[in-house]
Each structure stands twice: as C-alpha cells, then as structure tokens.
C-alpha cells in the first residue's frame, strides 16, 4: 500500500507550496485589490422576512456627502437586467418540473428574507456608502413569514411563492417503491428514526468581496471575486442577467480564503456591482461584513430526515425507505436542486448490501437565505440517517452494533458492485477499514475508560460510523489545457479553482513526473475566464479526480505528439522512439532530444511539416466512466458532565480510503477540516430564525463554531485502495471528514446517555439540550 501512496505523488512531502507566501502576507485576496479611480458600494437590505415593497425613499441618501449614485430594483428592471437562475434543475413526480425561483439582483416589489438586497449605494468611500445605506427608509407592508420546514409544510402556511402550492418547489423520488414495500412486508425487524438536520452558516475565514469594472472602449465587464470557479459565474451573469455574449464578461479569482461550497454561487451582489460600474463609469468595490455574511451567504443543511430500515431475522438488511424535506430558502441557488436529491440518494447504500432503496424528497421554500452546497452537500445527511438507523436496529434486535455493521458490509469480492440506488462501486475494502479503525481507537479498551469516567461522576460514550460518499460531481468530464510556452515553461490552464486545498502543491508535480521535467518548469494558471477552459467549479471533491485526470491525459497526449515529431526529426519510425526521464530517444542508440528542447524546436522551426505546427500544446477532455467512492470508518469518544450537560470530545479516530494519496499533509488537512466542521454541527452550530423571520444568530457571539480546544488530538489512519476510474487512482478527500464525524459523534453522545434511558437527541448537542434531556428523564 505504501507504494501506491507514492506512485503518483509526494505523500511524504510535508510542506505546501502555497504556505510561505500566504503566511508572510504575500497572498492576493480580493480585498487586497484596489483599482484606479474605484468607488465603494454598500447595500440596503430588507429588515423583515416577507413584505411588499411600497416605496424606497432614496432621496436623502442620494444627497449625502460622497454619494455618487443609488440604484434600486426598479432601475435594474427598466434596464432589462435579469435574475440569476439555478444551474441545475430536476423533474419531480409525475413529470412536474421544479419551480426554480431565480434570485433577483435587487428585490423589486417584494422581499422574501431578512437581508435581501433592496438597493445599492455607490460612494467615494466605504464609510460614506454605509452611512447612505442606513439613510434609506423602505416603506414595507409586512406579510406573514414561515422560516422552517415544519411550519412551511403545515396546512394553510404562508406561501413564499404563489406559484408553489404548499411551499413545494420539487417533489422528487427515486428507487423501486414496490420492491421496498415487498421487503418491508417480509421484514422481521423495522427500525425507524426522525432526525433534524440543522441549518448552518459555512463561515469561511475570508468574507465575500468583489470588484466590478466596465470598459466602455471594449464594451466588457470585469468581475474580481472570491469564487470556486470563474466559468459558472461568467455563464450565469452573461446569459441570464446581462444577456450578452460570454466574452463580454471576464471573471477573475485570486487567492480564496476558504469556500466549502458557499462561494460557488453567482451572487446577486456581483451582478449589482457590474451594473453599478457601468452606470457610474468607474470601478466599484464591496467587501462583506461578517453580519452580511450571515445575512447573505448561502446557508446549508436544514431539513427533516426520516428513514426506515427493514431487517430479516438474521439481522440482514432488506430495504431502506427515506422521506426527507429540505428548506431551500426563498430562492433556488446554483446547485441547490442536487443537494437533497442525487447527492443524498447516491450515498444511501453506503458500504452495505441493501437490496432495495427508495427515497422521496420535498424541497420546500421558506422565508430564509437561499440554501447552497456546504462540505458534503447532501452526502452527510444520507450517512447520518443510515448510521442512526443501524444503531436503532442494533438496540431493537439486541445485536452488537459493530457486528451488525460487519454482517452487512459489501465484501471486496463483490467489486464492481452495482448498488440499487445507481452508483457502481469500482473498489473498496470496507471490513479492513473497519478493523483498522477499531484497533486504532482501542475499541476493546473502552469499557475500562467508561468505568474510570463513571468514578469521576461523568458519562462516557463511544460511537462509530462506516461510510461511503460519492465524489466527482456531474458532468463527469473536465478539460485540461497544456501549453509549452516561449519562456520554456509548461503551463497548465485549468477551470478547477484553488480555495485553500493546495492546487499549487499537487498539480505541478503531476506534470513534472509525467513529463520528466523539474517542478520549477511548470506553471499553473487558474481563476481567469479569459485564460482557463470552461469546466466545472471546485465542488464535490473533484479537483484531483477530474482535473488531475485531465492533466495526466494531456501529458500523455503531449508525449504522443512529441514522439511523432521526434520520429520525423530522427527519420525513423514512431515505434522506434522511446520516452523516459524527459527525453525522446531512438531505441538502442544514443540519439535523443529533451522534451523541452523538442517543444521549443516545434514552436520555432518553420521547416517542420504543417501537421506539427501546434507543437506539443494539448487541449483534452477527460471523461470518467463513474464517480469515485471515498470511504472510511470514524470512531468518536465523548465525555459528558451530567451536572452541566457539557460534551467534551475526548478521542477521535479516522481511517479513510481516499484512493492513491498524492500529498499526505494535504489529505490529512482535508480530513481534519471535515471532522471539525462535522463536530461543529453536533456540538453547537445552528442558524436560528425567530417567529417573524429575524435572524437570531447573526454573529460569532451567537453562532458557535468549534475552536481548537473543542477537539482532541485526531488519530488518522489510511487504507489505500486505488480508484480504477481515473489515471491517478484518487477518490477525493475534501468531504469525507464530515461524513464520518457527524454520525459518529452524535452516536457517541447517545451511547453516553443510554444508561440514563435517552435514545434520541436532536442536533445540536448543546449543554442546554443535553442537560434538559437528562433532567427530563
């Protein structure tokens, strides 16, 4: 296995190429950028969750010092500015299409959540813009609001959209309902759970920021923003908002301080900035405050998960039935449609043999911030539901929870394994992963640790989660543009966008190894829609699987081109040309030419036949036959103070199979981050809206995110089974930490509470929730 880790990369190299410039203040984040002659922008935001907009009194604001212009939704409507539609939509039961509810650039006529933008102020300074925004007094006719799935589902609930009866945007199903019903009819045991999936704020360390500019001479817009991929942002702005050709808009992304899925959205503020820049004839800049991040960034999770698991008398899984409801918010964001549908559905079989699966999903509108992807994006929900069902089944049947899982694991001999929910698993050794995790966590020594904790007057619990998630996203293709340029550098242009996960550390070594050249001879270009090929943004743990796969394919195609050119130069057959160590050589002779020298000659030698005029430059599209399937087993151990309800995570073990590991420090950093975010949802993270739709958790004083001292030292292990669906053998590491930590942590808490008769607890397990449960019993 160690050989597989090092086969394609640098698993034991611990330094990241990005770290030195970022840690020494040489990074280039959006807020570090200023353009000559720029003005500043502030937004007027709705103070209520649902209202008719009767009038926006902007006259006083327009007269304030430094104010250049004020624009409202009426101005944009008059200029034909469109709304921002979702990039993905689904068809529901009976062929009924999803009601898409595109996001307006500025609200016009009605507002549907607290924080929705009503107007944009352009001023000479940021302070002047903010002061003027506060002087705008909207006249609103407040209407009833509904802010959670349960209330949105109730008969007679206020409607977010009249076009969406019962607040349902999409009523969707997948699977064989008849087969599931038949299996349940024969079942000896049926486990049931109903779980709350709390709404979260992604909270990257860098708030959103953007600059908009208009060049009247060229008739082009330029947007500089911290995105997760410039192509999708340009596409939606050009085609739907401004209704102009793609080349009319250039989108630039520099360093990004975290995204977690939230920064993939084409935000209304970006469109408003471009509109304002054109209208005032100057560049404009905006940087969100943390309050604006809570009010305007896409939120995450937020739903009610219901499931039933059927088992036979021997504890074998027969069927799984799932009924989920998800709160979309007031509008449908770029990828919201896929989160609770395909993403959840594709993970429901996980690492287990479950012969029949059926899922039904209702995506509901609420008067809240639009929902978007966040680390896992529907995958952790599937694993959370399934693992809670298995623990419930273990209690019901009296079978040990580890033994029940082991009994139903898919064996390696079953690979490739066709699941009933559509994915075709190419590889996996799930029982070996389970055994490694149990050993690393000292599962068998837990009883002694529990006894010691009890003597100290506390409760101790241990939980585990076996999981498999899908990575790669759709479409399963990616373009790589590899060029051999005049300065002697090999330049990779990719639509994949670094957002903190270390592309500069991982991509150049791949090219260097494939081509046999120094890493210093490789340059990476990303984040410029004028330069990079159109591709899928950085989502779904796909960068190395898809963009990395395309990179390897481009290198191989470039070598093939070089072999043809070398055969011409050496006047021999292509079959006689070998390539090794960065050199083309005539087999059995000392006649050779280095790859970079051949590339330079192909670029400058006018005597070469026209068929070689492109040199080694290569643009290729990699197509993966299937998604990849990172999997693992995580074990969490907690200690609870029954007097206060405080939960302490005192042990955590993760064993993951992410396929071939190219850079171990990066992989483990990704796993660490995912674990922290999963534990955050368990221990306290929760967006809370009041009855009238006011956001009650709009700062880090009210919204808990885990700190370093909330986590123990993490024990990380690896079990490498290379993926066969891409040339690097990778499976994706960005989101598996969440998939493992959310279920294992809550299962550990319930294990600690079980001696007190508590078998269920909604997220989050705050001291108040835990103390209340203990005292209710």
XYZ file of C-alpha atoms in Angstrom, residues 172-659:
488
model
C -38.991 14.066 -6.182
C -38.468 10.346 -5.797
C -36.029 7.655 -6.856
C -35.871 3.913 -6.462
C -38.159 0.892 -6.602
C -41.024 1.674 -4.242
C -42.735 -1.654 -4.925
C -39.632 -3.701 -4.144
C -39.100 -1.745 -0.931
C -42.724 -2.267 0.140
C -42.439 -6.007 -0.533
C -39.259 -6.246 1.527
C -40.818 -4.360 4.421
C -43.811 -6.701 4.324
C -41.450 -9.662 4.892
C -39.222 -7.951 7.481
C -38.735 -9.339 10.970
C -37.480 -6.011 12.300
C -38.075 -2.420 11.208
C -36.001 0.410 12.674
C -37.247 3.984 12.366
C -35.701 7.394 13.032
C -36.697 11.009 12.507
C -33.818 13.481 12.600
C -33.443 17.241 12.493
C -30.693 18.444 10.168
C -29.915 21.910 11.479
C -29.343 24.953 9.267
C -25.697 26.077 9.184
C -23.601 29.055 8.097
C -20.498 27.895 6.146
C -18.350 30.707 7.655
C -15.080 30.676 5.669
C -12.363 32.802 7.206
C -12.455 35.201 4.232
C -15.788 37.015 3.817
C -17.000 37.535 0.285
C -15.602 40.524 -1.584
C -15.822 41.735 -5.161
C -14.840 44.491 -7.563
C -16.785 45.356 -10.693
C -15.441 47.324 -13.651
C -16.701 48.394 -17.079
C -14.533 49.254 -20.064
C -16.578 51.382 -22.424
C -13.940 51.141 -25.156
C -14.108 47.349 -25.387
C -17.659 47.020 -24.096
C -16.543 44.485 -21.496
C -17.278 43.892 -17.837
C -14.657 42.613 -15.377
C -15.599 40.987 -12.090
C -12.944 40.210 -9.496
C -14.392 37.967 -6.794
C -13.544 35.070 -4.492
C -15.299 32.260 -6.365
C -14.971 28.492 -6.599
C -14.851 28.614 -10.383
C -14.974 31.510 -12.809
C -16.764 29.736 -15.667
C -20.123 29.163 -13.977
C -20.185 32.712 -12.610
C -19.465 34.181 -16.044
C -22.047 31.944 -17.724
C -24.939 32.881 -15.431
C -24.083 36.583 -15.417
C -23.741 36.741 -19.202
C -26.599 34.531 -20.298
C -29.245 35.268 -17.680
C -28.506 38.610 -16.025
C -26.954 40.872 -18.676
C -27.983 38.803 -21.722
C -24.670 39.357 -23.510
C -22.140 37.030 -25.185
C -19.856 35.157 -22.795
C -16.750 37.025 -23.967
C -18.344 40.293 -22.832
C -17.621 39.361 -19.209
C -14.275 38.492 -17.656
C -14.213 36.927 -14.195
C -11.006 36.868 -12.149
C -10.394 34.943 -8.935
C -7.153 35.266 -6.997
C -6.416 33.682 -3.612
C -9.513 32.397 -1.836
C -9.714 32.067 1.934
C -11.968 29.032 2.073
C -15.208 28.292 0.304
C -16.714 24.970 1.449
C -19.248 25.177 -1.403
C -20.646 28.557 -0.391
C -18.502 30.526 -2.853
C -19.697 28.566 -5.879
C -22.852 30.704 -6.027
C -23.261 33.501 -8.566
C -24.330 36.093 -6.011
C -26.661 38.998 -6.642
C -24.074 41.411 -5.281
C -21.702 40.504 -8.119
C -24.278 41.399 -10.745
C -25.192 44.604 -8.917
C -21.557 45.688 -8.824
C -21.133 45.210 -12.572
C -24.341 47.109 -13.253
C -23.273 49.972 -10.974
C -19.791 50.109 -12.524
C -21.271 50.565 -15.979
C -23.762 53.163 -14.826
C -21.249 55.348 -12.952
C -18.334 54.721 -15.334
C -15.965 53.776 -12.514
C -14.793 50.553 -10.866
C -16.691 49.756 -7.665
C -15.696 47.628 -4.688
C -17.529 45.834 -1.903
C -16.370 43.681 0.992
C -18.965 41.952 3.143
C -19.024 42.451 6.858
C -19.428 39.286 8.911
C -23.030 40.352 9.578
C -23.617 40.500 5.819
C -22.093 37.044 5.515
C -24.696 35.653 7.884
C -27.462 37.567 6.111
C -26.439 36.962 2.508
C -24.153 33.942 2.061
C -25.945 30.740 1.145
C -26.766 28.663 4.212
C -26.510 24.886 4.444
C -28.154 21.619 5.546
C -31.626 22.441 7.046
C -34.123 19.650 6.785
C -36.034 16.845 8.407
C -34.748 13.346 7.672
C -36.992 10.314 8.136
C -35.983 6.743 7.464
C -36.931 3.112 7.963
C -34.612 0.125 7.715
C -36.008 -3.384 7.236
C -34.068 -6.412 8.508
C -34.634 -10.157 8.414
C -34.455 -12.452 11.422
C -30.701 -12.838 10.996
C -30.033 -9.116 11.025
C -29.505 -8.776 7.274
C -30.619 -5.521 5.693
C -33.547 -5.968 3.329
C -34.606 -2.475 2.319
C -34.300 1.212 3.107
C -37.078 3.784 2.837
C -36.264 7.509 3.147
C -38.565 10.547 3.326
C -36.731 13.872 3.536
C -37.786 17.500 3.466
C -35.254 20.242 2.771
C -35.612 24.003 3.209
C -34.426 25.712 0.028
C -34.809 29.205 1.431
C -36.624 31.874 -0.547
C -34.939 31.220 -3.909
C -33.216 28.328 -5.684
C -29.449 28.793 -5.727
C -26.988 27.490 -8.313
C -26.726 23.858 -7.188
C -29.458 23.630 -4.529
C -31.527 21.160 -6.561
C -28.885 18.458 -6.456
C -28.132 18.541 -2.711
C -31.071 16.622 -1.234
C -31.840 14.641 -4.395
C -28.962 12.963 -6.222
C -26.295 13.724 -3.639
C -28.280 12.123 -0.824
C -29.671 9.322 -2.980
C -26.252 8.285 -4.288
C -24.911 7.682 -0.769
C -27.808 5.707 0.711
C -26.318 2.262 0.146
C -23.026 3.414 1.686
C -20.774 0.422 2.426
C -23.660 -2.001 2.975
C -25.632 -4.537 0.968
C -29.162 -3.109 0.891
C -31.130 -4.871 -1.847
C -33.884 -2.250 -2.261
C -33.861 1.512 -1.664
C -36.469 4.199 -2.226
C -36.194 7.896 -1.427
C -38.760 10.679 -1.565
C -37.749 14.314 -1.189
C -39.696 17.538 -0.889
C -37.668 20.686 -1.463
C -39.526 23.446 0.357
C -39.480 27.230 0.152
C -39.024 29.214 3.376
C -38.532 32.904 4.112
C -34.825 32.437 4.735
C -31.484 32.894 2.982
C -31.205 30.583 -0.056
C -29.635 27.213 0.644
C -26.435 26.159 -1.096
C -23.801 23.427 -1.018
C -21.622 23.056 2.044
C -18.940 20.427 2.610
C -20.708 17.190 1.733
C -23.853 18.848 0.334
C -26.427 16.131 0.992
C -23.978 13.265 1.419
C -23.520 13.577 5.205
C -27.308 13.609 5.556
C -27.540 10.186 3.911
C -24.809 8.728 6.107
C -26.196 10.333 9.263
C -29.650 8.882 8.623
C -28.356 5.415 7.769
C -25.926 5.132 10.693
C -28.580 6.277 13.172
C -30.923 3.653 11.716
C -28.291 0.944 12.167
C -27.730 1.889 15.796
C -31.509 1.859 16.332
C -31.704 -1.562 14.684
C -28.900 -2.840 16.922
C -30.834 -1.782 20.035
C -34.053 -3.303 18.689
C -32.552 -6.645 17.671
C -30.058 -6.958 20.506
C -27.219 -7.442 18.011
C -23.915 -5.693 18.787
C -23.663 -2.521 16.674
C -20.225 -3.445 15.292
C -21.350 -6.973 14.498
C -24.493 -5.701 12.763
C -22.450 -3.439 10.540
C -19.899 -6.149 9.799
C -22.673 -8.589 8.877
C -23.941 -6.286 6.150
C -20.720 -4.909 4.647
C -20.124 -5.305 0.919
C -17.100 -7.638 0.528
C -14.171 -6.858 -1.805
C -15.094 -9.924 -3.839
C -18.341 -8.205 -4.870
C -16.474 -5.441 -6.725
C -17.511 -3.994 -9.061
C -20.700 -3.690 -7.027
C -23.932 -2.377 -8.524
C -25.997 -0.623 -5.883
C -29.786 -0.379 -6.132
C -29.533 3.433 -5.961
C -27.469 3.600 -9.216
C -23.738 4.037 -8.336
C -21.414 1.281 -9.494
C -18.612 0.870 -6.943
C -15.266 0.101 -8.548
C -13.287 -0.686 -5.401
C -13.350 -0.851 -1.638
C -12.215 -2.967 1.311
C -14.763 -1.869 3.880
C -14.215 -4.533 6.533
C -10.468 -3.919 6.537
C -11.141 -0.209 7.069
C -13.499 -1.025 9.960
C -10.925 -3.302 11.608
C -8.171 -0.698 11.303
C -10.366 1.975 12.875
C -11.438 -0.231 15.785
C -7.834 -1.132 16.516
C -6.554 2.443 16.236
C -9.347 3.679 18.519
C -8.764 0.869 21.055
C -12.450 -0.027 20.865
C -11.957 -3.054 23.105
C -10.443 -0.901 25.841
C -13.450 1.425 26.004
C -15.192 -0.359 28.889
C -12.283 0.392 31.216
C -12.260 4.027 30.147
C -16.009 4.279 30.744
C -15.606 2.860 34.233
C -12.878 5.385 35.050
C -15.067 8.234 33.811
C -18.005 6.976 35.889
C -15.862 7.040 39.017
C -15.253 10.730 38.269
C -19.003 11.322 38.121
C -19.265 11.708 34.347
C -20.750 9.809 31.437
C -18.678 8.369 28.608
C -19.782 7.128 25.214
C -18.290 5.804 22.006
C -19.773 5.875 18.533
C -18.702 4.697 15.127
C -19.652 5.444 11.566
C -18.893 3.365 8.492
C -19.472 5.446 5.402
C -19.062 5.813 1.676
C -19.692 9.005 -0.225
C -19.661 9.880 -3.892
C -17.147 12.316 -5.353
C -16.700 13.832 -8.774
C -19.982 15.606 -9.363
C -21.609 15.996 -12.740
C -20.819 16.140 -15.547
C -18.034 13.593 -15.174
C -15.708 15.382 -17.559
C -13.021 18.039 -17.269
C -10.817 19.935 -19.713
C -7.063 20.475 -19.354
C -5.154 22.986 -21.487
C -1.410 22.192 -21.525
C 0.909 24.575 -23.377
C 4.647 24.685 -23.933
C 5.391 28.386 -23.945
C 8.207 30.577 -25.254
C 9.807 31.094 -21.831
C 10.468 27.354 -21.559
C 7.673 26.759 -19.066
C 4.981 24.134 -19.332
C 1.731 25.842 -18.402
C -1.415 24.102 -17.237
C -4.648 26.060 -17.562
C -7.495 24.514 -15.606
C -11.001 25.524 -14.642
C -10.502 23.968 -11.216
C -10.100 26.733 -8.632
C -7.887 26.565 -5.552
C -9.788 27.644 -2.443
C -7.241 26.528 0.137
C -6.759 22.865 -0.707
C -3.286 23.158 -2.239
C -3.504 23.027 -6.040
C -0.094 24.655 -6.402
C 1.375 21.846 -4.331
C -0.313 18.995 -6.163
C -0.768 19.841 -9.849
C 2.783 20.875 -10.899
C 4.402 17.690 -9.510
C 1.958 15.575 -11.527
C 3.078 17.280 -14.737
C 6.739 17.157 -13.716
C 6.581 13.400 -13.114
C 4.625 12.661 -16.247
C 6.941 14.716 -18.491
C 10.207 14.094 -16.646
C 10.903 17.804 -16.103
C 11.648 19.881 -12.991
C 8.671 21.146 -10.986
C 10.154 24.625 -11.415
C 9.477 24.325 -15.163
C 5.711 24.058 -14.560
C 3.309 26.956 -14.119
C -0.347 26.750 -13.067
C -2.959 29.181 -14.428
C -6.427 29.306 -12.916
C -9.051 31.842 -11.941
C -9.235 33.824 -15.210
C -12.168 33.212 -17.534
C -10.154 34.662 -20.433
C -7.427 32.074 -19.924
C -8.823 28.837 -18.499
C -11.029 26.303 -20.257
C -14.673 26.074 -19.352
C -15.075 23.486 -16.634
C -16.972 22.506 -13.532
C -16.198 24.596 -10.434
C -14.305 23.230 -7.470
C -17.041 21.165 -5.853
C -17.745 17.528 -4.948
C -14.110 16.702 -4.067
C -13.490 16.515 -7.827
C -10.352 18.554 -8.460
C -7.731 15.835 -8.382
C -10.010 13.116 -9.703
C -11.269 15.106 -12.698
C -8.835 17.993 -13.329
C -5.955 15.777 -12.229
C -7.156 13.028 -14.545
C -7.393 15.517 -17.417
C -3.873 16.722 -16.623
C -2.405 13.221 -16.851
C -4.288 12.627 -20.094
C -2.991 15.916 -21.532
C 0.581 14.944 -20.617
C 0.235 11.580 -22.315
C -1.209 13.177 -25.453
C 1.639 15.712 -25.477
C 4.162 12.877 -25.240
C 2.460 11.129 -28.143
C 2.760 14.326 -30.211
C 6.400 14.583 -29.218
C 7.042 11.019 -30.280
C 5.650 11.770 -33.744
C 7.789 14.915 -34.083
C 10.877 13.077 -32.810
C 10.367 10.302 -35.350
C 10.336 12.949 -38.098
C 13.469 14.675 -36.767
C 15.371 11.398 -36.396
C 13.948 9.992 -39.626
C 12.778 6.800 -38.022
C 9.548 5.022 -37.168
C 7.438 6.202 -34.238
C 7.682 2.665 -32.890
C 11.443 3.192 -32.509
C 11.029 6.315 -30.326
C 11.182 5.733 -26.574
C 10.289 8.347 -23.964
C 11.805 8.264 -20.492
C 13.239 10.733 -17.994
C 12.050 13.710 -20.030
C 13.832 12.645 -23.252
C 12.824 11.157 -26.579
C 15.399 8.592 -27.691
C 15.812 6.350 -30.688
C 15.632 2.869 -29.255
C 19.008 1.186 -28.922
C 21.014 4.329 -29.787
C 22.342 7.461 -28.072
C 20.351 9.746 -30.364
C 17.995 11.745 -28.135
C 16.364 15.112 -27.583
C 14.983 16.533 -24.307
C 11.251 17.144 -24.285
C 11.530 20.877 -23.580
C 14.083 21.283 -26.372
C 11.821 19.430 -28.774
C 8.873 21.607 -27.711
C 10.898 24.766 -28.381
C 12.007 23.485 -31.761
C 8.463 22.541 -32.729
C 7.367 26.054 -31.853
C 10.084 27.865 -33.826
C 11.234 25.537 -36.627
C 9.425 26.678 -39.776
C 10.793 23.711 -41.715
C 8.612 21.205 -39.879
C 5.556 19.888 -41.737
C 2.302 21.718 -41.053
C 0.933 18.728 -39.156
C 3.394 19.578 -36.363
C 2.572 23.288 -36.271
C 0.789 23.014 -32.903
C 3.885 21.559 -31.285
C 3.138 19.725 -28.060
C 0.305 22.045 -27.000
C -2.682 19.959 -25.999
C -6.277 20.616 -25.035
C -8.035 17.460 -23.930
C -11.229 16.402 -22.209
C -11.068 13.654 -19.610
C -14.234 11.606 -19.227
C -14.622 9.411 -16.146
C -16.808 6.321 -16.521
C -18.136 6.692 -12.974
C -17.880 8.747 -9.842
C -15.302 7.823 -7.239
C -16.201 6.486 -3.821
C -14.097 7.626 -0.856
C -14.979 5.651 2.238
C -13.885 5.130 5.788
C -14.679 4.370 9.381
C -14.577 7.014 12.110
C -14.778 6.439 15.846
C -15.639 9.224 18.276
C -15.406 9.146 22.054
C -17.089 11.720 24.290
C -17.381 12.594 27.931
C -20.467 14.345 29.351
C -20.787 16.252 32.600
C -24.332 15.402 33.760
C -24.466 18.463 36.037
C -23.937 20.926 33.172
C -24.659 18.968 30.012
C -21.270 19.922 28.578
C -19.997 17.466 25.961
C -16.244 17.032 25.532
C -14.850 15.099 22.583
C -12.032 13.176 24.251
C -10.996 10.842 21.441
C -11.323 10.726 17.685
C -10.053 8.175 15.177
C -10.441 8.290 11.412
C -9.383 5.647 8.920
C -10.090 6.695 5.342
C -9.706 5.196 1.906
C -9.335 8.179 -0.416
C -7.559 6.159 -3.073
